[in-house]
Short mmCIF file of C-alpha atoms in Angstrom, two decimals:
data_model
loop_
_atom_site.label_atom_id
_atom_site.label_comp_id
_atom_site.label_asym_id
_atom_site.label_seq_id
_atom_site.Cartn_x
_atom_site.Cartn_y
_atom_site.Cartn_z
CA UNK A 1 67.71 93.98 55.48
CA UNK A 2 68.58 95.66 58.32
CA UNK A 3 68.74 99.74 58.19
CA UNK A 4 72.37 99.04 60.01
CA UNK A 5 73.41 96.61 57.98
CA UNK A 6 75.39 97.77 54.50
CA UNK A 7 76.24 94.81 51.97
CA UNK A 8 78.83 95.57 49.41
CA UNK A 9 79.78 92.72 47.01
CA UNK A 10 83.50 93.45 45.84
CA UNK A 11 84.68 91.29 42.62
CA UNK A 12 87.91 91.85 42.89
CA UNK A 13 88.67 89.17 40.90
CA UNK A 14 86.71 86.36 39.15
CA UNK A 15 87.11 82.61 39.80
CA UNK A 16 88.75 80.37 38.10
CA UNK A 17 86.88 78.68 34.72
CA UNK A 18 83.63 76.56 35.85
CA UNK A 19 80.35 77.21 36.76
CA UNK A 20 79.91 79.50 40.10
CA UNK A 21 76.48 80.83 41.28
CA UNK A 22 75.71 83.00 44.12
CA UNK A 23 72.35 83.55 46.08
CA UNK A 24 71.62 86.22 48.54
CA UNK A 25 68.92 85.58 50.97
CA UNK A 26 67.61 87.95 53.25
CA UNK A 27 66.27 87.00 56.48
CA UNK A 28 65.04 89.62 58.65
CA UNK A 29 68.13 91.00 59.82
CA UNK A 30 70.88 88.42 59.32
CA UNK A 31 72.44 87.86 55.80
CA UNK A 32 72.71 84.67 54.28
CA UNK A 33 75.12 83.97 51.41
CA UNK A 34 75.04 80.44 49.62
CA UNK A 35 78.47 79.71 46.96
CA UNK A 36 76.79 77.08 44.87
CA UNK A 37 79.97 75.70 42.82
CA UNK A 38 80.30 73.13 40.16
CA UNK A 39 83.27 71.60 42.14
CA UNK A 40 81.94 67.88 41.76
CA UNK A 41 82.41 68.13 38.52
CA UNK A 42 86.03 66.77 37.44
CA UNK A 43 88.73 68.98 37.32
CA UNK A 44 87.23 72.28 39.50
CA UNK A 45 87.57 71.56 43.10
CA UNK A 46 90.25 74.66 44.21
CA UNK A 47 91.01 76.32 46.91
CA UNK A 48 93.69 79.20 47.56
CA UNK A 49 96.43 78.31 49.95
CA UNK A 50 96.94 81.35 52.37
CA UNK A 51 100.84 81.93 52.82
CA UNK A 52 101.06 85.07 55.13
CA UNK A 53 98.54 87.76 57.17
CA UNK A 54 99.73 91.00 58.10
CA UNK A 55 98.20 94.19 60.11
CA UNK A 56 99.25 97.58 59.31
CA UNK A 57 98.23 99.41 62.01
CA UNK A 58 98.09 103.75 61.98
CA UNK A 59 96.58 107.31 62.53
CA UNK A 60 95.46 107.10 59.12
CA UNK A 61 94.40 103.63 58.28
CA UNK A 62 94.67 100.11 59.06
CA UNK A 63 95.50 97.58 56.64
CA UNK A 64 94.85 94.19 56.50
CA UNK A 65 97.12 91.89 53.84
CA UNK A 66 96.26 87.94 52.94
CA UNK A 67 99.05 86.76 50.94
CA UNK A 68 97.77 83.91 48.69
CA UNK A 69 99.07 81.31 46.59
CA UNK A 70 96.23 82.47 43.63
CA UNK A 71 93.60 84.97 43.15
CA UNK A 72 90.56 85.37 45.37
CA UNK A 73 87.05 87.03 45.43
CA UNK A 74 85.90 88.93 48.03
CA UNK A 75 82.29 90.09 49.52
CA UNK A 76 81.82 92.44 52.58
CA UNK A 77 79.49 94.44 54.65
CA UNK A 78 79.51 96.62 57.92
CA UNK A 79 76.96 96.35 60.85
CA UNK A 80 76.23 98.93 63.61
CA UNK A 81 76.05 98.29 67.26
CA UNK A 82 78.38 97.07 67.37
CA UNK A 83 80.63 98.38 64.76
CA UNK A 84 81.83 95.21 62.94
CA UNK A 85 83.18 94.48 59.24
CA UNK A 86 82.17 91.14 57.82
CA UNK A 87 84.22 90.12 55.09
CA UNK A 88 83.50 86.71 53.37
CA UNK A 89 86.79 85.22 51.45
CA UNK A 90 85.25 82.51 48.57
CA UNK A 91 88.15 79.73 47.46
CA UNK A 92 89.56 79.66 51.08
CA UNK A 93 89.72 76.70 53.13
CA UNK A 94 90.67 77.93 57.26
CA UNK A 95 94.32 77.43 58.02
CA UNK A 96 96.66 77.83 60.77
CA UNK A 97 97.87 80.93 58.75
CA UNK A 98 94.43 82.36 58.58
CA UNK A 99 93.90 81.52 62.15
CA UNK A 100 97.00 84.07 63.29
CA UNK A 101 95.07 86.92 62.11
CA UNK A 102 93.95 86.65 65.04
CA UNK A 103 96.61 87.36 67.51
CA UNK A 104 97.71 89.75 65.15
CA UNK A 105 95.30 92.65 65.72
CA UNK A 106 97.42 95.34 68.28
CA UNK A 107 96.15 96.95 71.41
CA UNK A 108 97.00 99.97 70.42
CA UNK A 109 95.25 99.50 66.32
CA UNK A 110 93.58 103.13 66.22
CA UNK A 111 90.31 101.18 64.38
CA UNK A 112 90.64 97.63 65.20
CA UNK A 113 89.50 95.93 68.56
CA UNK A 114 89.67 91.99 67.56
CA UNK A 115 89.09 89.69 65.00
CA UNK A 116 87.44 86.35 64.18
CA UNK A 117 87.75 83.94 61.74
CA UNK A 118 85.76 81.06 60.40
CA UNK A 119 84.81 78.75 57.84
CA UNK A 120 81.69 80.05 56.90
CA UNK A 121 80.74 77.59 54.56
CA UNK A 122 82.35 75.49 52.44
CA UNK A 123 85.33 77.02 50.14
CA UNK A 124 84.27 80.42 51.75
CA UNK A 125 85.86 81.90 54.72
CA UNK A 126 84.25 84.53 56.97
CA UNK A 127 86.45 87.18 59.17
CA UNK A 128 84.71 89.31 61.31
CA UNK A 129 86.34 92.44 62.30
CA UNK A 130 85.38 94.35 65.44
CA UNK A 131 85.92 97.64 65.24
CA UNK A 132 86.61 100.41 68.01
CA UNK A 133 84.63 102.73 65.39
CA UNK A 134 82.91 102.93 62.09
CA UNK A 135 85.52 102.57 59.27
CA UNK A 136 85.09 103.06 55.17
CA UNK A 137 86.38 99.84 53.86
CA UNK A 138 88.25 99.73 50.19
CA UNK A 139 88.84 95.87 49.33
CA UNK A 140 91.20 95.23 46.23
CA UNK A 141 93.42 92.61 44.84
CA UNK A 142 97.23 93.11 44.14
CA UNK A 143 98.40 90.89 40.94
CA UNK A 144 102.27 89.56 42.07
CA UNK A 145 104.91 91.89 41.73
CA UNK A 146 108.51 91.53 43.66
CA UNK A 147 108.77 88.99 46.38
CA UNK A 148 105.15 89.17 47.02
CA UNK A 149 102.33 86.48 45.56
CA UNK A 150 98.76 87.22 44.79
CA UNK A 151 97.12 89.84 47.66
CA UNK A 152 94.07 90.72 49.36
CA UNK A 153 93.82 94.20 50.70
CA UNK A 154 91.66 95.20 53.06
CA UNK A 155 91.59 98.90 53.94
CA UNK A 156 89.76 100.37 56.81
CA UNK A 157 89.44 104.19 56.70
CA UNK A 158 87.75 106.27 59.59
CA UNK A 159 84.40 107.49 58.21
CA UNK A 160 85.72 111.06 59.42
CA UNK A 161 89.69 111.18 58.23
CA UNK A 162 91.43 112.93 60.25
CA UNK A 163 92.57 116.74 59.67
CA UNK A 164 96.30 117.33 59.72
CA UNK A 165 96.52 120.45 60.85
CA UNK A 166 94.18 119.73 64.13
CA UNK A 167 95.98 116.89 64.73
CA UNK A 168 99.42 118.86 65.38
CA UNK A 169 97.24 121.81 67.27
CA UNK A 170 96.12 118.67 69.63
CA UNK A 171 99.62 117.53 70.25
CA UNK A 172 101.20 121.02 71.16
CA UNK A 173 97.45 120.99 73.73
CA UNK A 174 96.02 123.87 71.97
CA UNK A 175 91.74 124.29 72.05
CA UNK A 176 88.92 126.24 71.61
CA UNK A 177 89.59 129.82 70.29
CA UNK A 178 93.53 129.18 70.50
CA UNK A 179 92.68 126.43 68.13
CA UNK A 180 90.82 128.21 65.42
CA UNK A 181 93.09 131.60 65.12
CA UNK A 182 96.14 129.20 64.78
CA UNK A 183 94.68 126.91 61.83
CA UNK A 184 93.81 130.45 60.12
CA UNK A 185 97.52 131.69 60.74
CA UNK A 186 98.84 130.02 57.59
CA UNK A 187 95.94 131.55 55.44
CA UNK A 188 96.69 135.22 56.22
CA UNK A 189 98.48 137.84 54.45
CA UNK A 190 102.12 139.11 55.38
CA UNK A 191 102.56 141.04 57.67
CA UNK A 192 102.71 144.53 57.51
CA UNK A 193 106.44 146.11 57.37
CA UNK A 194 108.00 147.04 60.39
CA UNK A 195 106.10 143.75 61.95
CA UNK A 196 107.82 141.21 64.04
CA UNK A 197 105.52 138.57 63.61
CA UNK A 198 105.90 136.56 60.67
CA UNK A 199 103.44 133.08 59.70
CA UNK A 200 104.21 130.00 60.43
CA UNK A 201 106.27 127.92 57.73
CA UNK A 202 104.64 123.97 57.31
CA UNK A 203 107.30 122.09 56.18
CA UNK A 204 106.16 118.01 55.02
CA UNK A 205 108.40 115.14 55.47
CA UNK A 206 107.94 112.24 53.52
CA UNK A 207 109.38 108.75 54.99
CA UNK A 208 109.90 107.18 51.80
CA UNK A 209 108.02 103.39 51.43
CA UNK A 210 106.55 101.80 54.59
CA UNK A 211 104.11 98.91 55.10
CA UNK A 212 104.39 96.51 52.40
CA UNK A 213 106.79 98.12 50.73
CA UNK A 214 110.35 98.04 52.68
CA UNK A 215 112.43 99.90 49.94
CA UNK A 216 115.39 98.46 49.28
CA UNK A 217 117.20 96.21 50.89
CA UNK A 218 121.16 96.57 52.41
CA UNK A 219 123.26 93.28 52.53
CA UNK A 220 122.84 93.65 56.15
CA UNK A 221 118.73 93.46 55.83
CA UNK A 222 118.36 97.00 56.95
CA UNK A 223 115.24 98.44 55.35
CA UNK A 224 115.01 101.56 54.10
CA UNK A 225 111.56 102.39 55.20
CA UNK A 226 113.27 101.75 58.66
CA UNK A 227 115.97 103.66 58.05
CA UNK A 228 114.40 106.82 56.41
CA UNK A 229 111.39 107.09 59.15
CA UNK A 230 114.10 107.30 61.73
CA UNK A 231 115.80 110.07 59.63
CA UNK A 232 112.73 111.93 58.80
CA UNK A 233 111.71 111.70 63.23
CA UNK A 234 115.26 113.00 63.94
CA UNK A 235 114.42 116.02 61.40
CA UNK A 236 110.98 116.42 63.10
CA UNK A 237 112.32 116.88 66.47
CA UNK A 238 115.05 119.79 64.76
CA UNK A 239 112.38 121.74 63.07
CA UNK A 240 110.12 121.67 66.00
CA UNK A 241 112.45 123.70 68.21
CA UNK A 242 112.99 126.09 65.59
CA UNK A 243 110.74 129.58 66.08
CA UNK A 244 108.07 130.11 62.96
CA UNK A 245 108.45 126.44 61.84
CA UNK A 246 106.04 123.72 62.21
CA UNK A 247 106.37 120.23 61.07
CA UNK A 248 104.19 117.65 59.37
CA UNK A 249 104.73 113.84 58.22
CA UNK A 250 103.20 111.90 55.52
CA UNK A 251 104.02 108.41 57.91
CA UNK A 252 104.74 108.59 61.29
CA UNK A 253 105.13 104.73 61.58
CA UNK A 254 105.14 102.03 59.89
CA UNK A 255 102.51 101.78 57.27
CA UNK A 256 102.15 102.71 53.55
CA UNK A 257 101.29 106.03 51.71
CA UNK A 258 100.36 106.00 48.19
CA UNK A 259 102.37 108.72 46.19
CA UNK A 260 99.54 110.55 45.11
CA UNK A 261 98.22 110.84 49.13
CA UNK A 262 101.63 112.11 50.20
CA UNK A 263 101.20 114.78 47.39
CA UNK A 264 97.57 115.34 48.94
CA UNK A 265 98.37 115.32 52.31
CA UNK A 266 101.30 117.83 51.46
CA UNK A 267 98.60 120.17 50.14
CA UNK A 268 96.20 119.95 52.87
CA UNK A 269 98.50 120.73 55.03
CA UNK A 270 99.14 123.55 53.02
CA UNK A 271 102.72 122.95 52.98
CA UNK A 272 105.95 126.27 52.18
CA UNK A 273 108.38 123.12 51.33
CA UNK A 274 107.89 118.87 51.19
CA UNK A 275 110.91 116.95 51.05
CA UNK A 276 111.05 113.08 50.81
CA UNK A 277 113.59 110.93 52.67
CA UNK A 278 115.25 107.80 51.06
CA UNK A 279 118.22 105.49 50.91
CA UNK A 280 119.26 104.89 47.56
CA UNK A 281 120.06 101.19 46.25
CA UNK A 282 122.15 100.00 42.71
CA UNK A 283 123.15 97.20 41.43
CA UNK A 284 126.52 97.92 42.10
CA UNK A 285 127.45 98.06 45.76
CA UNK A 286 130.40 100.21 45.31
CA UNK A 287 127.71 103.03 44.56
CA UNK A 288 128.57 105.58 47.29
CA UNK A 289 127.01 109.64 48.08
CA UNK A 290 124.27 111.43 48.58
CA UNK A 291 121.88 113.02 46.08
CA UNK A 292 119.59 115.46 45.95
CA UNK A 293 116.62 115.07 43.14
CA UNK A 294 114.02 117.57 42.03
CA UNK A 295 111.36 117.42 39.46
CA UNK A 296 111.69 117.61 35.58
CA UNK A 297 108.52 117.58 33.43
CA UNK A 298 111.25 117.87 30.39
CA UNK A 299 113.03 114.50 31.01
CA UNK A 300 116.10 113.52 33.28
CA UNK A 301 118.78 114.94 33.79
CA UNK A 302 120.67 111.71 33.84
CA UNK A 303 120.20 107.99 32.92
CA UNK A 304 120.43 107.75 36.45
CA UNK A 305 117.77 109.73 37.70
CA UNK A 306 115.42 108.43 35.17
CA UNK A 307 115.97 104.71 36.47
CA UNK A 308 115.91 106.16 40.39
CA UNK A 309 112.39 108.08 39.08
CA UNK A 310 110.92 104.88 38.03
CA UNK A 311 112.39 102.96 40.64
CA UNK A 312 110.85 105.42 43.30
CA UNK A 313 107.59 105.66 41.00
CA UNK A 314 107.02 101.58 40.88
CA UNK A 315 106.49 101.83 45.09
CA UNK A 316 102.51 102.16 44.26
CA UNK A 317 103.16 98.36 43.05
CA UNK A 318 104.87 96.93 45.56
CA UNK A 319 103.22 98.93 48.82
CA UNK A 320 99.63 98.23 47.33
CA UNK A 321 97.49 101.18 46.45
CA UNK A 322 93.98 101.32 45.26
CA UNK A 323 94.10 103.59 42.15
CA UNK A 324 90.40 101.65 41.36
CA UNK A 325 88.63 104.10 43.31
CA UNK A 326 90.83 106.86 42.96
CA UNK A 327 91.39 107.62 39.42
CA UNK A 328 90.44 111.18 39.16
CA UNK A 329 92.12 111.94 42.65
CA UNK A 330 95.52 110.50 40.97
CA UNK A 331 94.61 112.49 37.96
CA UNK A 332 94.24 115.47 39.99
CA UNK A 333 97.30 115.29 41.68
CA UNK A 334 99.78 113.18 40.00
CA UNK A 335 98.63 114.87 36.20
CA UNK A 336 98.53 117.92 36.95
CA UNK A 337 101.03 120.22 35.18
CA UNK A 338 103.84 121.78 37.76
CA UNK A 339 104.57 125.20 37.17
CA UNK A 340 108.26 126.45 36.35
CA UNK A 341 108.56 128.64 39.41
CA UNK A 342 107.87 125.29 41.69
CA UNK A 343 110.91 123.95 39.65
CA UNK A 344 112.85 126.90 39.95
CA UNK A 345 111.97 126.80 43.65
CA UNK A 346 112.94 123.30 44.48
CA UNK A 347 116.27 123.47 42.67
CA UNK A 348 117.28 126.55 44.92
CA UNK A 349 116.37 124.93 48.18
CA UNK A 350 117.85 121.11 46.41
CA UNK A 351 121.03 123.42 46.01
CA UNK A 352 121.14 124.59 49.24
CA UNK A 353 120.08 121.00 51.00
CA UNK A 354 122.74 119.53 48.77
CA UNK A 355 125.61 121.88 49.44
CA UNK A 356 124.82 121.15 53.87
CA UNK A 357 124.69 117.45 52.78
CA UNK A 358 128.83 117.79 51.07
CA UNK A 359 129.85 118.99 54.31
CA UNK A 360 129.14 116.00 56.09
CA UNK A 361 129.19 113.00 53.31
CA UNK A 362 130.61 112.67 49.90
CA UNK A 363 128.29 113.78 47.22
CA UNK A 364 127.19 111.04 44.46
CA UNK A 365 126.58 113.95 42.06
CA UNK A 366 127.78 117.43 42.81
CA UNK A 367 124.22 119.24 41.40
CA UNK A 368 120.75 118.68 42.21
CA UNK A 369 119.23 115.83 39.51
CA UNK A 370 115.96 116.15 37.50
CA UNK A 371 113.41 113.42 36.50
CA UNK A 372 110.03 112.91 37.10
CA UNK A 373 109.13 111.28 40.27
CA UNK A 374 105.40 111.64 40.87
CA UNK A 375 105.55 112.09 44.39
CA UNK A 376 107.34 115.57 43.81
CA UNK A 377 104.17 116.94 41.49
CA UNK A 378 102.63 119.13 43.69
CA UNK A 379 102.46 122.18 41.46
CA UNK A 380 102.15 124.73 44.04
CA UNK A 381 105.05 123.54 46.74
CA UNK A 382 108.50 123.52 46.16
CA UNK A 383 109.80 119.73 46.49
CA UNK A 384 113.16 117.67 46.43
CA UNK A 385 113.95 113.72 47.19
CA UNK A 386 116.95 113.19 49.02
CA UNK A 387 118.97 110.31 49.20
CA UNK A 388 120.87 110.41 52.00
CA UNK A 389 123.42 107.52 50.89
CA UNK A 390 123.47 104.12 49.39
CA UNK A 391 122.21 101.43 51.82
CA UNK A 392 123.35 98.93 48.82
CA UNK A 393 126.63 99.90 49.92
CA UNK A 394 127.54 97.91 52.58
CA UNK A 395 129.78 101.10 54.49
CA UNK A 396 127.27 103.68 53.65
CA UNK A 397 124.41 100.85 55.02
CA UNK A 398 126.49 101.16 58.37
CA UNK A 399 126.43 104.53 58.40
CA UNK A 400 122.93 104.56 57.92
CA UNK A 401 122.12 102.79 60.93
CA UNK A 402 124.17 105.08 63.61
CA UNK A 403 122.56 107.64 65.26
CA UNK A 404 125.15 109.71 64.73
CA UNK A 405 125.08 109.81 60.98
CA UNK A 406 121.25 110.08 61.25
CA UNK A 407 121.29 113.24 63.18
CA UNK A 408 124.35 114.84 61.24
CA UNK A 409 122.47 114.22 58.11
CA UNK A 410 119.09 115.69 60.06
CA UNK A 411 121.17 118.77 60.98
CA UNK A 412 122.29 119.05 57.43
CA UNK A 413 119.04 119.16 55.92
CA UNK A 414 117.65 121.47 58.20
CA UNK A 415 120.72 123.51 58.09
CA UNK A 416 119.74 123.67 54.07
CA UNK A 417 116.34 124.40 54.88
CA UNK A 418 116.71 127.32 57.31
CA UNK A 419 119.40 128.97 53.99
CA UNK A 420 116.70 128.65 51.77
CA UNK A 421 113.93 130.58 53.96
CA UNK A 422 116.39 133.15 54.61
CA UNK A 423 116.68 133.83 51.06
CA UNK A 424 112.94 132.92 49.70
CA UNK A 425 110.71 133.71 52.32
CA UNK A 426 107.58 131.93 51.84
CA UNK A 427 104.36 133.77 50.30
CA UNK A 428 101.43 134.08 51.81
CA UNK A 429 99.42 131.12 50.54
CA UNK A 430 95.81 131.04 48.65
CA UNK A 431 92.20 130.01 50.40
CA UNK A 432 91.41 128.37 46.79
CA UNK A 433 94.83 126.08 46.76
#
């Protein structure tokens, strides 16, 4: 095989009862794979029927999403020059769905130049992916959950993710030695008394769902990933004109986060506060208010909150994340034990979010709530979830779409924010965290 050539053989999922045998032949460079099925015998001819492709295109990945109407097995392998990602689908006949995957693919797809697809052989279909640079693919399977049918995920990861921090020095067109002694500012100690010049606070906004998972729903069909990115942009833009404050986001468009990553991408960044944006949904539209949630490790403070906390924890299942590969990173991050003084913390700055919030909506509860939403676990950052109303409510789903209730609710949270600082100035943070 070729020193360029990498095969990976995913089983994602076995086939259906019968008699399957692979061979892999190798042929000086080019790969060869033969699906020798028992299909003339009665009863085990198959083949998946392909209902939808989408392309999630972003900074930090781009997925890829078949939609099928049963389980499928999956075999892949990248080749050099040029980059490519060949990905060979077994149980799939080619269909005008699979064919749109093709005019899917955006100009403007960070890792993605084109695709092809083909029928390979028979029952297997081949999709060649050509890449604008070398990518680290994950390929899983998603059992149904929701509105959604069986799924095959196709993640494509830069070989060197990219780093936060740099990222935002980039944007505001710093370089060189500028560069370096700003991504060291957050690192050093206080400064000394008498000392104008104070660190930088990293605040981390969290756009609640995105991708494949569109949060709920309003009666309307506004979505709250929709909603809550446009919240969380309006937010960025405050914090950014604000002196000593800089501003990161877990999603910047429209593409999903696993909760654990936003937890890990809150730490990287090595973050003085992380707050997560939603829209709330209940069964009952006459639900109405804003909320304000922080994290309990001693159970909810409500029935409420506990159903929200699973609600908001379940978002793994419908947006699709590959916990396969990342056990011990979840374990890590999502298991590991928050202190009390990051409670303590996040109730003070949920109190003081919450109580900028009441002057500009009605309040669902009048406190900050407790359960235990995983994507508020970082032990060593104070977090809250806020709901900024009930887009299940078909008034406050109205209200959610104006720009004016967007950027009072923006101003209100960063209002909150700016109270807290005042009063808990943040700490100089640890190399080791």
């Amino acid at each position: 095989m070729s020193p360029t050539t990498r095969f990976h053989s995913e089983s994602v999922i076995g086939t259906k009862s019968g008699v399957t045998r692979r061979t892999v032949l190798q042929a000086g460079g080019a790969l060869l794979i033969s699906v020798v099925s028992s299909s003339a015998l009665p009863g085990l001819a198959w083949a998946a029927q392909t209902l939808n492709v989408r392309i999630w295109p972003a900074e930090d990945y781009t997925r890829v999403t078949l939609e099928n109407s049963s389980k499928l097995n999956a075999n892949y392998f990248t080749l050099d020059s040029p980059a490519r990602l060949v990905v060979d689908i077994e149980g799939l006949e080619l269909t005008p769905a699979l064919k749109e995957l093709m005019t899917k693919v955006q100009a403007g797809d960070p890792y993605v130049k084109g695709v092809r697809v083909g029928q390979n052989q028979s029952n297997v279909v081949r999709l060649v992916f050509d890449l604008k640079e070398k990518v680290s693919p994950q390929v899983f399977a998603l059992e149904p959950v929701g509105s959604y049918q069986h799924r095959l995920v196709l993640d494509l990861y830069p070989t060197n993710p990219r780093d936060p921090i740099a990222a935002l020095l980039k944007e505001q067109g710093l370089a060189g030695e500028q560069t370096q002694q700003a991504m060291s500012a957050p690192q050093q100690e206080e400064s000394p008394k008498g000392s104008d010049i104070r660190r930088m606070t990293t605040i981390v906004l969290d756009p609640g769902h995105g991708g494949e998972d569109p949060g709920a729903i309003g009666r309307r069909g506004s979505r709250e990933k929709d909603v809550v990115l446009s919240i969380a942009r309006r937010l960025k833009q405050r914090i950014e004109l604000e002196p000593n404050m800089r501003v990161f986001m877990t999603r910047d468009a429209d593409f999903f986060v696993p909760l654990y990553k936003r937890v890990a991408k809150a730490r990287r960044a090595q973050a003085d506060l992380f707050i997560s944006i939603h829209a709330d949904a209940f069964i009952k539209p006459t639900a109405r208010g804003a909320s304000v949630f922080a994290l309990s490790e001693r159970g909810a403070s409500s029935a409420a909150a506990r159903w929200l906390a699973k609600k908001e924890n379940d978002a793994d299942l419908i947006g699709g994340a590959n916990l396969k590969n990342h056990g011990h990173q979840v374990a890590s991050v999502l298991l590991d034990l928050s202190t009390d003084a990051q409670i303590k913390d996040s109730l003070k700055v949920g109190g003081a979010v919450l109580s900028e919030i009441g002057g500009i909506n009605e309040l669902h509860k009048q406190l900050v709530e407790q359960a235990g939403f995983a994507v508020l676990k970082a032990p060593d950052i104070p977090s809250i979830l806020i709901e900024t109303a009930f887009i299940s409510n078909p008034e406050e789903e109205k209200k959610l779409n104006s720009s004016r209730y967007q950027e009072e609710i923006a101003s209100a949270v960063l209002k909150g924010i700016k109270r807290y600082f005042a009063q808990n100035p943040p700490m100089a943070k640890n190399r080791m965290v």
